[in-house]
Short mmCIF file of C-alpha atoms in Angstrom, two decimals:
data_model
loop_
_atom_site.label_atom_id
_atom_site.label_comp_id
_atom_site.label_asym_id
_atom_site.label_seq_id
_atom_site.Cartn_x
_atom_site.Cartn_y
_atom_site.Cartn_z
CA MET A 158 0.00 0.00 0.00
CA GLU A 159 2.81 2.39 0.83
CA ALA A 160 4.28 1.90 -2.62
CA VAL A 161 1.01 3.03 -4.19
CA PHE A 162 0.93 6.08 -1.96
CA LEU A 163 4.50 7.00 -2.88
CA ALA A 164 3.72 6.53 -6.58
CA PHE A 165 0.77 8.88 -6.12
CA VAL A 166 3.07 11.55 -4.68
CA LEU A 167 5.47 10.95 -7.57
CA MET A 168 2.82 11.43 -10.23
CA LEU A 169 1.50 14.67 -8.73
CA SER A 170 5.00 16.12 -8.34
CA ILE A 171 5.90 15.36 -11.95
CA PHE A 172 2.82 17.15 -13.21
CA LEU A 173 3.54 20.06 -10.90
CA GLY A 174 7.13 20.21 -12.18
CA PHE A 175 5.94 20.38 -15.79
CA GLU A 176 3.50 23.16 -14.95
CA LEU A 177 6.09 25.17 -13.05
CA ILE A 178 8.86 25.12 -15.61
CA SER A 179 7.11 25.22 -18.95
CA LYS A 180 6.97 29.01 -19.20
CA VAL A 181 10.44 30.06 -18.11
CA PRO A 182 12.10 32.58 -20.46
CA ALA A 183 15.30 31.48 -22.20
CA THR A 184 17.28 34.13 -20.33
CA LEU A 185 16.90 32.17 -17.12
CA HIS A 186 17.54 28.67 -18.43
CA THR A 187 21.00 28.35 -16.88
CA PRO A 188 20.09 29.61 -13.38
CA LEU A 189 16.93 27.52 -13.50
CA MET A 190 18.98 24.48 -14.32
CA SER A 191 21.56 25.03 -11.60
CA GLY A 192 18.86 25.98 -9.11
CA ALA A 193 16.97 22.78 -9.89
CA ASN A 194 20.27 20.95 -9.66
CA ALA A 195 20.74 22.25 -6.13
CA ILE A 196 17.28 20.95 -5.23
CA SER A 197 18.25 17.51 -6.51
CA GLY A 198 20.84 17.55 -3.74
CA ILE A 199 17.86 16.76 -1.46
CA THR A 200 19.31 13.28 -1.48
CA VAL A 201 21.42 14.66 1.38
CA VAL A 202 18.43 13.98 3.63
CA GLY A 203 18.64 10.30 2.77
CA ALA A 204 22.40 10.37 3.16
CA LEU A 205 22.11 11.82 6.68
CA GLY A 206 19.83 8.95 7.62
CA SER A 207 22.35 6.38 6.42
CA ALA A 208 25.38 8.08 7.93
CA GLY A 209 23.88 8.54 11.38
CA ALA A 210 21.74 5.46 11.85
CA GLY A 211 24.52 3.50 13.52
CA LEU A 212 24.48 0.79 10.84
CA ASP A 213 27.58 -1.33 10.34
CA GLY A 214 30.85 0.35 9.48
CA PHE A 215 30.69 0.02 5.72
CA ALA A 216 27.14 1.36 5.44
CA THR A 217 28.03 4.31 7.65
CA ALA A 218 31.04 5.02 5.43
CA LEU A 219 28.80 4.92 2.34
CA GLY A 220 26.38 7.27 4.05
CA ALA A 221 29.11 9.67 5.12
CA LEU A 222 30.53 9.75 1.61
CA ALA A 223 27.03 10.37 0.26
CA VAL A 224 26.67 13.29 2.68
CA VAL A 225 29.90 14.81 1.35
CA PHE A 226 28.83 14.64 -2.29
CA ALA A 227 25.24 15.68 -1.69
CA THR A 228 26.39 18.67 0.36
CA ILE A 229 28.75 19.71 -2.44
CA ASN A 230 25.75 19.57 -4.76
CA VAL A 231 23.47 21.54 -2.43
CA VAL A 232 25.86 24.26 -1.29
CA GLY A 233 27.64 24.63 -4.62
CA GLY A 234 24.37 24.64 -6.55
CA TYR A 235 22.71 27.35 -4.48
CA VAL A 236 25.79 29.57 -4.26
CA VAL A 237 26.54 29.41 -7.97
CA THR A 238 22.88 30.08 -8.85
CA ASP A 239 22.85 33.08 -6.57
CA ARG A 240 26.06 34.38 -8.13
CA MET A 241 24.58 34.10 -11.60
CA LEU A 242 21.24 35.62 -10.70
CA SER A 243 22.78 38.60 -8.98
CA MET A 244 24.34 39.53 -12.32
CA PHE A 245 21.02 39.77 -14.12
CA LYS A 246 20.12 43.44 -14.04
CA LYS A 247 17.34 45.45 -15.53
CA LYS A 248 18.32 48.44 -17.54
CA VAL A 249 18.67 51.44 -15.23
CA ALA A 250 19.27 54.54 -17.34
CA PRO A 251 21.40 54.59 -20.48
CA ALA A 252 23.90 57.08 -19.04
CA THR A 253 24.58 55.29 -15.74
CA GLY A 254 24.88 51.95 -17.49
CA ALA A 255 27.69 53.23 -19.65
CA LYS A 256 29.91 54.39 -16.85
CA ARG A 257 30.45 51.10 -15.05
CA MET B 126 11.21 14.84 16.86
CA SER B 127 8.44 12.42 15.95
CA LEU B 128 8.03 11.09 12.43
CA GLU B 129 4.76 12.99 11.99
CA LEU B 130 6.30 16.29 12.94
CA ILE B 131 9.26 15.69 10.62
CA ASN B 132 6.88 15.02 7.76
CA VAL B 133 4.99 18.23 8.48
CA TRP B 134 8.25 20.11 8.15
CA TYR B 135 8.98 18.22 4.94
CA ILE B 136 5.70 19.56 3.57
CA VAL B 137 6.88 23.08 4.37
CA ALA B 138 10.18 22.38 2.61
CA ALA B 139 8.38 20.99 -0.45
CA ALA B 140 6.18 24.09 -0.61
CA LEU B 141 9.28 26.29 -0.47
CA PHE B 142 10.87 24.32 -3.32
CA ILE B 143 7.74 24.80 -5.40
CA PHE B 144 7.50 28.52 -4.69
CA GLY B 145 11.23 28.85 -5.29
CA LEU B 146 11.05 27.19 -8.69
CA LYS B 147 8.03 29.28 -9.57
CA GLN B 148 9.90 32.49 -8.78
CA LEU B 149 12.96 31.34 -10.71
CA GLY B 150 10.76 31.84 -13.77
CA SER B 151 11.07 35.62 -13.87
CA PRO B 152 14.24 37.72 -13.68
CA ALA B 153 12.70 40.12 -11.17
CA THR B 154 11.93 37.44 -8.56
CA ALA B 155 14.58 34.84 -9.37
CA VAL B 156 17.07 35.76 -6.62
CA ARG B 157 14.37 35.46 -3.98
CA GLY B 158 13.17 32.21 -5.53
CA ASN B 159 16.59 30.65 -5.21
CA LEU B 160 16.77 31.85 -1.60
CA LEU B 161 13.35 30.36 -0.79
CA SER B 162 14.37 27.03 -2.16
CA ALA B 163 17.64 27.18 -0.17
CA VAL B 164 15.61 27.85 3.00
CA GLY B 165 13.48 24.82 2.13
CA MET B 166 16.63 22.74 1.86
CA LEU B 167 17.91 24.04 5.19
CA ILE B 168 14.64 23.13 6.89
CA ALA B 169 14.70 19.63 5.40
CA ILE B 170 18.27 19.08 6.57
CA VAL B 171 17.78 20.46 10.08
CA VAL B 172 14.63 18.47 10.88
CA THR B 173 16.33 15.33 9.55
CA LEU B 174 19.19 15.92 11.95
CA PHE B 175 16.69 15.97 14.82
CA SER B 176 15.00 12.74 13.85
CA GLN B 177 15.20 9.84 16.26
CA GLY B 178 16.82 7.58 13.70
CA ILE B 179 20.05 9.51 13.93
CA MET B 180 22.28 8.36 16.74
CA THR B 181 25.78 9.49 15.94
CA TYR B 182 26.64 12.95 14.71
CA THR B 183 30.40 12.72 14.36
CA TRP B 184 30.51 11.49 10.80
CA ILE B 185 27.62 13.69 9.75
CA MET B 186 29.30 16.86 10.96
CA ILE B 187 32.66 16.01 9.43
CA SER B 188 31.21 15.09 6.03
CA MET B 189 28.82 18.02 5.90
CA GLY B 190 31.66 20.37 6.74
CA VAL B 191 33.90 18.92 4.05
CA GLY B 192 31.13 18.94 1.43
CA ALA B 193 30.00 22.47 2.23
CA ALA B 194 33.56 23.79 2.07
CA ILE B 195 34.24 22.15 -1.30
CA GLY B 196 30.91 23.24 -2.77
CA TRP B 197 31.21 26.81 -1.53
CA LEU B 198 34.79 27.24 -2.71
CA ALA B 199 34.07 25.75 -6.14
CA ALA B 200 30.99 27.93 -6.59
CA GLN B 201 32.83 31.08 -5.55
CA ARG B 202 35.86 30.49 -7.68
CA VAL B 203 34.38 29.31 -10.96
CA ALA B 204 34.56 31.75 -13.85
CA MET B 205 31.29 32.45 -15.65
CA THR B 206 32.75 31.05 -18.86
CA SER B 207 33.33 27.70 -17.15
CA MET B 208 29.77 27.47 -15.87
CA PRO B 209 28.73 24.50 -18.07
CA GLU B 210 31.56 22.40 -16.63
CA MET B 211 30.68 23.42 -13.08
CA VAL B 212 27.01 22.54 -13.50
CA ALA B 213 28.05 19.17 -14.93
CA LEU B 214 30.26 18.48 -11.91
CA PHE B 215 27.57 19.44 -9.40
CA ASN B 216 25.17 17.21 -11.26
CA GLY B 217 27.63 14.37 -11.10
CA SER B 218 28.16 14.71 -7.36
CA GLY B 219 24.40 14.65 -6.79
CA GLY B 220 24.17 11.49 -8.87
CA LEU B 221 26.99 9.85 -6.96
CA ALA B 222 25.30 10.74 -3.67
CA SER B 223 22.10 9.02 -4.81
CA LEU B 224 24.07 5.95 -5.83
CA LEU B 225 25.67 5.79 -2.37
CA VAL B 226 22.36 6.39 -0.57
CA GLY B 227 20.80 3.53 -2.51
CA TRP B 228 23.73 1.28 -1.74
CA ALA B 229 23.63 2.12 1.97
CA ALA B 230 19.85 1.52 2.02
CA LEU B 231 20.58 -2.16 1.32
CA TYR B 232 21.82 -2.41 4.91
CA ASN B 233 18.41 -1.43 6.30
CA VAL B 234 16.51 -4.41 7.70
CA GLY B 235 13.17 -5.57 6.36
CA ASN B 236 13.39 -4.33 2.76
CA THR B 237 10.56 -5.58 0.56
CA SER B 238 11.27 -6.63 -3.01
CA PHE B 239 9.69 -3.38 -4.20
CA THR B 240 12.23 -1.52 -2.09
CA ASP B 241 15.02 -3.66 -3.53
CA ILE B 242 13.99 -2.71 -7.04
CA THR B 243 13.97 0.99 -6.20
CA ILE B 244 17.35 0.63 -4.48
CA LEU B 245 18.69 -0.86 -7.67
CA LEU B 246 17.14 1.97 -9.72
CA SER B 247 18.68 4.59 -7.49
CA ILE B 248 22.10 2.93 -7.82
CA LEU B 249 21.67 2.66 -11.58
CA ILE B 250 20.36 6.17 -12.34
CA GLY B 251 22.78 7.68 -9.85
CA GLY B 252 25.67 5.85 -11.52
CA VAL B 253 24.63 6.89 -15.03
CA THR B 254 24.26 10.50 -13.86
CA PHE B 255 27.66 10.43 -12.20
CA SER B 256 29.76 8.93 -14.98
CA GLY B 257 27.77 10.72 -17.69
CA SER B 258 28.35 14.06 -15.98
CA ILE B 259 32.05 13.36 -15.59
CA ILE B 260 32.32 12.67 -19.33
CA ALA B 261 30.27 15.79 -20.10
CA TRP B 262 32.60 17.77 -17.85
CA ALA B 263 35.68 16.33 -19.57
CA LYS B 264 34.23 17.20 -22.99
CA LEU B 265 33.24 20.72 -21.97
CA SER B 266 36.60 21.50 -20.43
CA GLU B 267 38.26 19.92 -23.46
CA ILE B 268 40.16 17.40 -21.37
CA MET B 269 38.87 14.94 -23.92
CA PRO B 270 37.89 15.74 -27.52
CA SER B 271 34.54 17.51 -27.56
CA ALA B 272 33.44 15.94 -30.85
CA ALA B 273 31.12 12.95 -30.97
CA ILE B 274 32.87 9.62 -30.51
CA VAL B 275 31.12 7.11 -32.72
CA PHE B 276 32.18 3.60 -33.58
CA GLY B 277 30.52 0.92 -35.66
CA ALA B 278 29.28 -1.53 -33.06
CA GLN B 279 28.14 1.19 -30.65
CA ARG B 280 24.48 0.25 -30.67
CA ILE B 281 25.25 -3.42 -30.26
CA VAL B 282 27.58 -2.71 -27.34
CA ASN B 283 25.00 -0.46 -25.70
CA ALA B 284 22.26 -3.03 -26.16
CA ALA B 285 24.54 -5.68 -24.66
CA ILE B 286 25.22 -3.50 -21.62
CA LEU B 287 21.51 -2.88 -21.20
CA VAL B 288 20.67 -6.58 -21.39
CA ALA B 289 23.43 -7.40 -18.92
CA LEU B 290 22.14 -4.67 -16.60
CA ILE B 291 18.62 -6.04 -16.63
CA ALA B 292 19.87 -9.61 -16.14
CA CYS B 293 22.08 -8.66 -13.20
CA GLY B 294 19.27 -6.58 -11.74
CA VAL B 295 16.82 -9.49 -11.85
CA LEU B 296 19.38 -11.90 -10.42
CA PHE B 297 20.14 -9.47 -7.62
CA CYS B 298 16.48 -8.98 -6.72
CA MET B 299 16.02 -12.75 -6.42
CA ASP B 300 18.66 -12.84 -3.69
CA PRO B 301 19.27 -9.31 -2.43
CA ALA B 302 22.35 -9.77 -0.27
CA VAL B 303 24.60 -6.80 0.52
CA ASP B 304 27.62 -8.68 -0.86
CA SER B 305 25.90 -10.11 -3.93
CA PRO B 306 28.25 -10.12 -6.92
CA PHE B 307 25.33 -8.92 -9.04
CA LEU B 308 25.18 -5.74 -6.97
CA TYR B 309 28.75 -4.89 -7.92
CA ALA B 310 27.99 -5.83 -11.52
CA VAL B 311 25.06 -3.38 -11.59
CA ILE B 312 27.19 -0.59 -10.12
CA VAL B 313 29.97 -1.12 -12.66
CA LEU B 314 27.62 -1.57 -15.62
CA GLY B 315 25.66 1.54 -14.65
CA LEU B 316 28.84 3.60 -14.59
CA VAL B 317 29.96 2.18 -17.95
CA PHE B 318 26.53 2.85 -19.44
CA GLY B 319 26.71 6.51 -18.37
CA VAL B 320 29.99 6.84 -20.27
CA MET B 321 28.57 5.12 -23.33
CA VAL B 322 25.49 7.34 -23.38
CA VAL B 323 27.44 10.59 -23.41
CA ILE B 324 30.48 9.88 -25.62
CA PRO B 325 28.53 9.79 -28.92
CA ILE B 326 27.18 13.28 -28.33
CA GLY B 327 29.16 16.10 -29.87
CA GLY B 328 30.03 19.61 -28.75
CA ALA B 329 27.14 21.50 -30.31
CA ASP B 330 24.62 19.08 -28.78
CA MET B 331 25.94 19.59 -25.25
CA PRO B 332 23.00 21.75 -24.09
CA VAL B 333 20.76 18.73 -24.56
CA VAL B 334 23.06 16.45 -22.58
CA ILE B 335 23.48 18.88 -19.72
CA SER B 336 19.76 19.35 -19.26
CA LEU B 337 19.13 15.62 -19.63
CA LEU B 338 21.73 14.80 -16.96
CA ASN B 339 20.09 17.43 -14.78
CA SER B 340 16.85 15.55 -15.16
CA TYR B 341 18.56 12.25 -14.31
CA SER B 342 20.03 13.66 -11.11
CA GLY B 343 16.48 14.49 -10.03
CA LEU B 344 15.20 11.05 -10.98
CA ALA B 345 18.08 9.46 -9.06
CA ALA B 346 17.10 11.41 -5.93
CA CYS B 347 13.53 10.34 -6.56
CA ALA B 348 14.50 6.66 -6.77
CA ALA B 349 16.54 7.05 -3.58
CA GLY B 350 13.39 8.47 -2.00
CA PHE B 351 11.51 5.27 -2.85
CA ALA B 352 14.41 3.24 -1.52
CA ILE B 353 14.27 4.85 1.92
CA HIS B 354 10.53 5.70 1.93
CA ASN B 355 11.06 9.42 2.10
CA ASN B 356 8.46 11.77 0.64
CA ILE B 357 10.59 14.87 0.36
CA LEU B 358 13.13 13.08 -1.82
CA ILE B 359 10.38 11.90 -4.12
CA VAL B 360 8.74 15.31 -4.40
CA ALA B 361 11.93 17.33 -4.87
CA GLY B 362 13.52 14.70 -7.11
CA SER B 363 10.57 14.49 -9.46
CA LEU B 364 10.25 18.30 -9.65
CA VAL B 365 13.85 18.43 -10.84
CA GLY B 366 13.32 15.46 -13.13
CA ALA B 367 10.37 17.17 -14.80
CA ALA B 368 12.24 20.48 -15.08
CA GLY B 369 15.17 18.77 -16.76
CA ILE B 370 12.92 16.97 -19.23
CA ILE B 371 11.23 20.24 -20.20
CA LEU B 372 14.55 21.99 -20.79
CA THR B 373 15.77 19.01 -22.80
CA ASN B 374 12.65 19.21 -24.90
CA ILE B 375 13.09 22.95 -25.50
CA MET B 376 16.69 22.32 -26.63
CA CYS B 377 15.64 19.53 -28.99
CA LYS B 378 12.87 21.65 -30.49
CA ALA B 379 15.34 24.48 -31.04
CA MET B 380 17.38 22.11 -33.18
CA ASN B 381 14.36 20.51 -34.84
CA ARG B 382 15.55 17.08 -33.78
CA SER B 383 14.04 14.37 -31.66
CA LEU B 384 15.69 13.38 -28.42
CA GLY B 385 16.40 9.95 -29.87
CA ASN B 386 18.16 11.54 -32.80
CA VAL B 387 20.38 13.62 -30.52
CA LEU B 388 21.20 10.68 -28.28
CA PHE B 389 21.85 8.01 -30.83
CA SER B 390 23.38 9.57 -33.90
CA GLY B 391 26.58 11.52 -34.08
CA PHE B 392 26.00 14.98 -35.48
CA GLY B 393 26.22 15.24 -39.25
CA ALA B 394 26.84 11.55 -39.70
CA ILE B 395 24.06 10.96 -42.19
CA LYS B 396 24.04 13.72 -44.76
CA THR B 397 26.65 15.86 -46.39
CA ALA B 398 25.68 19.39 -47.18
CA THR B 399 25.85 20.82 -50.64
CA LYS B 400 29.19 22.58 -50.79
CA VAL B 401 28.69 26.23 -51.35
CA GLU B 402 31.29 28.15 -53.23
CA GLY B 403 31.66 31.85 -53.43
CA GLU B 404 33.75 34.77 -52.58
CA VAL B 405 34.07 36.11 -49.07
CA LYS B 406 34.26 39.86 -48.64
CA PRO B 407 36.70 40.72 -45.88
CA ILE B 408 36.44 44.05 -44.14
CA THR B 409 38.78 46.07 -41.95
CA ALA B 410 37.96 47.37 -38.48
CA ASN B 411 37.93 50.89 -39.89
CA ASP B 412 35.29 50.07 -42.53
CA ALA B 413 33.27 48.18 -39.93
CA PHE B 414 33.34 51.27 -37.75
CA LEU B 415 32.08 53.48 -40.58
CA ILE B 416 29.12 51.18 -41.24
CA LEU B 417 28.31 50.77 -37.55
CA GLU B 418 28.48 54.50 -36.96
CA ALA B 419 25.87 55.09 -39.62
CA ALA B 420 23.59 52.29 -38.37
CA SER B 421 20.44 53.10 -36.44
CA SER B 422 19.75 49.54 -35.30
CA VAL B 423 22.34 46.90 -34.46
CA THR B 424 21.85 43.39 -33.16
CA PHE B 425 24.59 41.15 -31.82
CA VAL B 426 24.27 37.41 -32.36
CA PRO B 427 26.66 35.60 -30.00
CA GLY B 428 27.67 31.95 -30.09
CA TYR B 429 30.10 29.64 -28.34
CA GLY B 430 33.00 31.47 -30.02
CA MET B 431 32.22 34.53 -27.92
CA ALA B 432 32.70 32.45 -24.76
CA VAL B 433 35.96 31.01 -26.08
CA ALA B 434 37.32 34.44 -26.99
CA GLN B 435 36.01 35.90 -23.67
CA ALA B 436 34.66 38.73 -25.78
CA GLN B 437 31.48 39.47 -23.77
CA HIS B 438 32.91 42.55 -22.04
CA VAL B 439 34.14 44.25 -25.22
CA VAL B 440 30.85 43.39 -26.90
CA ARG B 441 28.97 45.18 -24.14
CA GLU B 442 31.32 48.17 -24.44
CA LEU B 443 30.74 48.38 -28.18
CA GLY B 444 27.00 48.07 -27.58
CA GLU B 445 27.07 51.03 -25.21
CA LEU B 446 29.09 53.15 -27.63
CA LEU B 447 26.55 52.38 -30.35
CA GLU B 448 23.69 53.33 -28.04
CA ARG B 449 25.28 56.63 -27.21
CA ASN B 450 25.67 57.09 -30.93
CA GLY B 451 21.89 56.84 -31.18
CA ALA B 452 21.52 53.28 -32.41
CA GLU B 453 19.06 50.79 -31.02
CA VAL B 454 21.05 47.82 -29.71
CA SER B 455 19.82 44.31 -28.99
CA TYR B 456 21.35 40.90 -28.44
CA ALA B 457 19.65 38.06 -30.28
CA ILE B 458 20.20 34.71 -28.63
CA HIS B 459 19.43 31.35 -30.15
CA PRO B 460 18.14 28.75 -27.65
CA VAL B 461 21.05 26.38 -28.30
CA ALA B 462 23.83 28.95 -28.66
CA GLY B 463 26.71 27.88 -26.44
CA ARG B 464 27.20 24.71 -24.48
CA MET B 465 24.29 24.75 -22.05
CA PRO B 466 20.77 26.20 -22.03
CA GLY B 467 20.99 29.97 -21.55
CA HIS B 468 24.80 30.00 -21.70
CA MET B 469 25.03 33.27 -23.67
CA ASN B 470 22.56 35.04 -21.40
CA VAL B 471 24.73 34.34 -18.37
CA LEU B 472 27.88 35.60 -20.09
CA LEU B 473 26.23 38.82 -21.25
CA ALA B 474 24.69 39.33 -17.82
CA GLU B 475 28.17 38.98 -16.36
CA ALA B 476 29.31 41.75 -18.71
CA ASN B 477 26.50 43.97 -17.35
CA VAL B 478 24.24 43.79 -20.37
CA PRO B 479 20.72 44.47 -19.01
CA TYR B 480 18.46 41.46 -19.54
CA ASP B 481 15.78 43.48 -21.30
CA GLN B 482 18.19 43.93 -24.22
CA LEU B 483 18.45 40.16 -24.69
CA VAL B 484 15.89 39.03 -27.23
CA GLU B 485 14.88 35.53 -28.26
CA MET B 486 14.96 34.14 -31.76
CA ASP B 487 11.20 34.40 -32.26
CA ASP B 488 11.24 38.09 -31.32
CA ILE B 489 14.06 39.16 -33.57
CA ASN B 490 13.24 37.19 -36.73
CA PRO B 491 10.03 39.05 -37.69
CA ARG B 492 11.81 42.40 -37.54
CA ILE B 493 15.27 41.43 -38.73
CA ASN B 494 14.62 42.99 -42.16
CA ASN B 495 14.73 46.39 -40.48
CA ILE B 496 17.99 45.78 -38.64
CA ASP B 497 20.84 47.77 -40.19
CA VAL B 498 23.71 45.63 -38.96
CA ALA B 499 23.69 42.12 -37.49
CA VAL B 500 27.02 41.28 -35.85
CA VAL B 501 27.63 37.53 -35.63
CA ILE B 502 30.21 36.70 -32.96
CA GLY B 503 31.44 33.14 -32.86
CA ALA B 504 28.13 31.65 -33.97
CA ASN B 505 27.83 29.43 -37.01
CA ASP B 506 25.11 26.77 -37.16
CA VAL B 507 22.49 28.95 -35.48
CA VAL B 508 22.77 31.54 -38.28
CA ASN B 509 23.38 29.16 -41.18
CA PRO B 510 20.83 29.77 -43.98
CA ALA B 511 21.44 26.22 -45.21
CA ALA B 512 19.15 25.13 -42.37
CA ARG B 513 16.37 26.92 -44.27
CA GLU B 514 17.33 26.27 -47.86
CA ASP B 515 19.54 23.22 -48.34
CA GLU B 516 17.62 19.98 -47.92
CA ASN B 517 20.87 18.04 -47.89
CA SER B 518 22.26 19.94 -44.94
CA PRO B 519 22.51 17.97 -41.68
CA ILE B 520 20.95 20.92 -39.90
CA TYR B 521 18.12 21.31 -42.44
CA GLY B 522 14.92 22.30 -40.66
CA MET B 523 16.60 23.73 -37.59
CA PRO B 524 15.14 27.16 -36.79
CA ILE B 525 17.83 29.83 -37.16
CA ILE B 526 18.24 33.53 -36.59
CA ASN B 527 17.83 34.94 -40.08
CA VAL B 528 20.76 37.33 -39.95
CA ASP B 529 21.12 37.09 -43.73
CA HIS B 530 17.89 39.10 -43.96
CA ALA B 531 19.40 42.05 -42.12
CA ARG B 532 20.66 44.93 -44.26
CA THR B 533 24.29 44.17 -43.48
CA VAL B 534 25.84 41.21 -41.67
CA PHE B 535 29.24 41.24 -40.03
CA VAL B 536 30.67 37.83 -39.30
CA LEU B 537 33.52 37.79 -36.81
CA LYS B 538 35.60 34.73 -37.42
CA ARG B 539 39.05 33.57 -36.52
CA SER B 540 39.76 32.21 -39.99
CA MET B 541 37.96 30.56 -42.86
CA ALA B 542 37.63 27.08 -41.31
CA SER B 543 34.09 25.76 -41.24
CA GLY B 544 32.24 25.66 -37.92
CA PHE B 545 31.77 22.83 -35.52
CA SER B 546 29.47 20.60 -37.53
CA GLY B 547 31.69 20.86 -40.58
CA VAL B 548 28.91 22.27 -42.77
CA ASP B 549 29.72 25.05 -45.11
CA ASN B 550 27.84 28.17 -44.33
CA PRO B 551 26.42 30.07 -47.34
CA LEU B 552 26.06 33.09 -45.07
CA PHE B 553 29.77 33.79 -45.51
CA PHE B 554 29.29 34.30 -49.23
CA GLY B 555 26.14 36.40 -48.92
CA GLU B 556 25.77 39.60 -50.90
CA ASN B 557 25.39 41.68 -47.73
CA THR B 558 27.92 39.77 -45.61
CA ARG B 559 31.25 41.22 -44.56
CA MET B 560 33.84 39.06 -42.83
CA LEU B 561 35.88 40.55 -40.02
CA PHE B 562 38.70 38.03 -39.60
CA GLY B 563 40.71 37.65 -36.41
CA ASP B 564 40.20 37.00 -32.72
CA ALA B 565 36.71 38.26 -31.84
CA LYS B 566 37.86 40.13 -28.78
CA GLN B 567 40.64 41.87 -30.69
CA SER B 568 38.44 42.69 -33.68
CA ILE B 569 35.84 44.35 -31.49
CA SER B 570 38.50 46.17 -29.49
CA SER B 571 39.87 47.71 -32.66
CA VAL B 572 36.38 48.82 -33.72
CA ILE B 573 35.96 50.38 -30.26
CA ALA B 574 39.31 52.12 -30.70
CA GLU B 575 38.01 53.64 -33.94
CA PHE B 576 34.93 54.88 -32.09
CA LYS B 577 37.03 56.55 -29.43
CA ARG B 578 39.37 58.19 -31.87
#
């Protein structure tokens, strides 16, 4: 029964994802991609569970390694997206733009 | 914290991800959107740390510290021109994490066979994402040749790997032991398959691969969510999976090719374009300046060559000089220009070009007849009229920016070698085309020097 419930969640989220992304302007494709990439680092939550559950040594090592890589994904993804987005500026006034 | 309470917080995190993605859809709200989704992630991580299942914190703290330091440093240091490589690497590390989470989930007690299947899927998709991203990274940073690597028996080899994968997967599920040899076989085969999937895809098709791998990294997280029965992984993973698929689809449409065609055939392998012959009309920086000075509307059409030449800053400077000279300046960007979706937009944004000057292909084409000068910088296929006219061209049918319809076209080009796909470009011989040979950055600098004289 739980599998069916999880599949239900999966289906709804996929539809939601399609709805959310389908109208993004081309200008933002790269930040959107790296922002979404950071979200896919959510696997860190699973990694924390494996690393801290006190399983046997090898499983804990796998979990800890997973935490390292997932955290790289999360932190790197958000920081780099923020760096990119902060560069996108609207036109202020022609004269001030030229002086920078 | 009880399981119920944790799940309530997961709902909050999921809502923040959704709002965040929604706000990433408009330049005005995008920064806040990214922040919202980061807050969602923080909430998800913190409540997980307080869950009763977690007994030891030593390893968690050490590994989170190491990961955060690496991720933060990499993200701070990367140059905007190397962004495609960076995104590929982050993708790969997410995939690897999902592989490891799936693997570790095998050590949980009381897994059902459904769980075993999802564990296997998370190992497989995670592995493909990881090795595929590493290959994509190597191609983008030119550590390995960026062209498509195609060999005769490729399809047969791939099919064999796939069959072996399925066989090993079934055998593993029949006896899911943590030291089953079939488990190791699946891990290795998954990694090999990731390599095989990406090597036949050439440089100009990289935007498709990058967005597809992005989608895979989401699906891998999603599979890991099934493996450990965690809703937030499923929700967030499938959001990313769907986003990646949509971007992939946009990229494919922009090239008028199906996903299957991009994935399974090396670029330009089937047809050879009709060779065009003609005379190119070179132009000096001084003549270019005279024409630009008289122009009342100018559009720049950048391509990957602009990234290679690091010419975005001088392009912006020239654009500003032209504006002060009274011309209307825009930047026309083809959806697949560069090596990842939106690559050119990021570079121009870095150079302080306001985003309202960046126009999409469908906006510029209807009015390109009225543009005085179109300046093509390091773009080739996306402005090649053969895509419109030559049925034998490998890129026939791909929508292009019709720069040849502008009153005058400047093409900035290093030399007279043909572009990436090896197709000859009739644009170079056009009646209204002028070639400005040399390094793009230098050519534009000398035009700027003329302006300032």
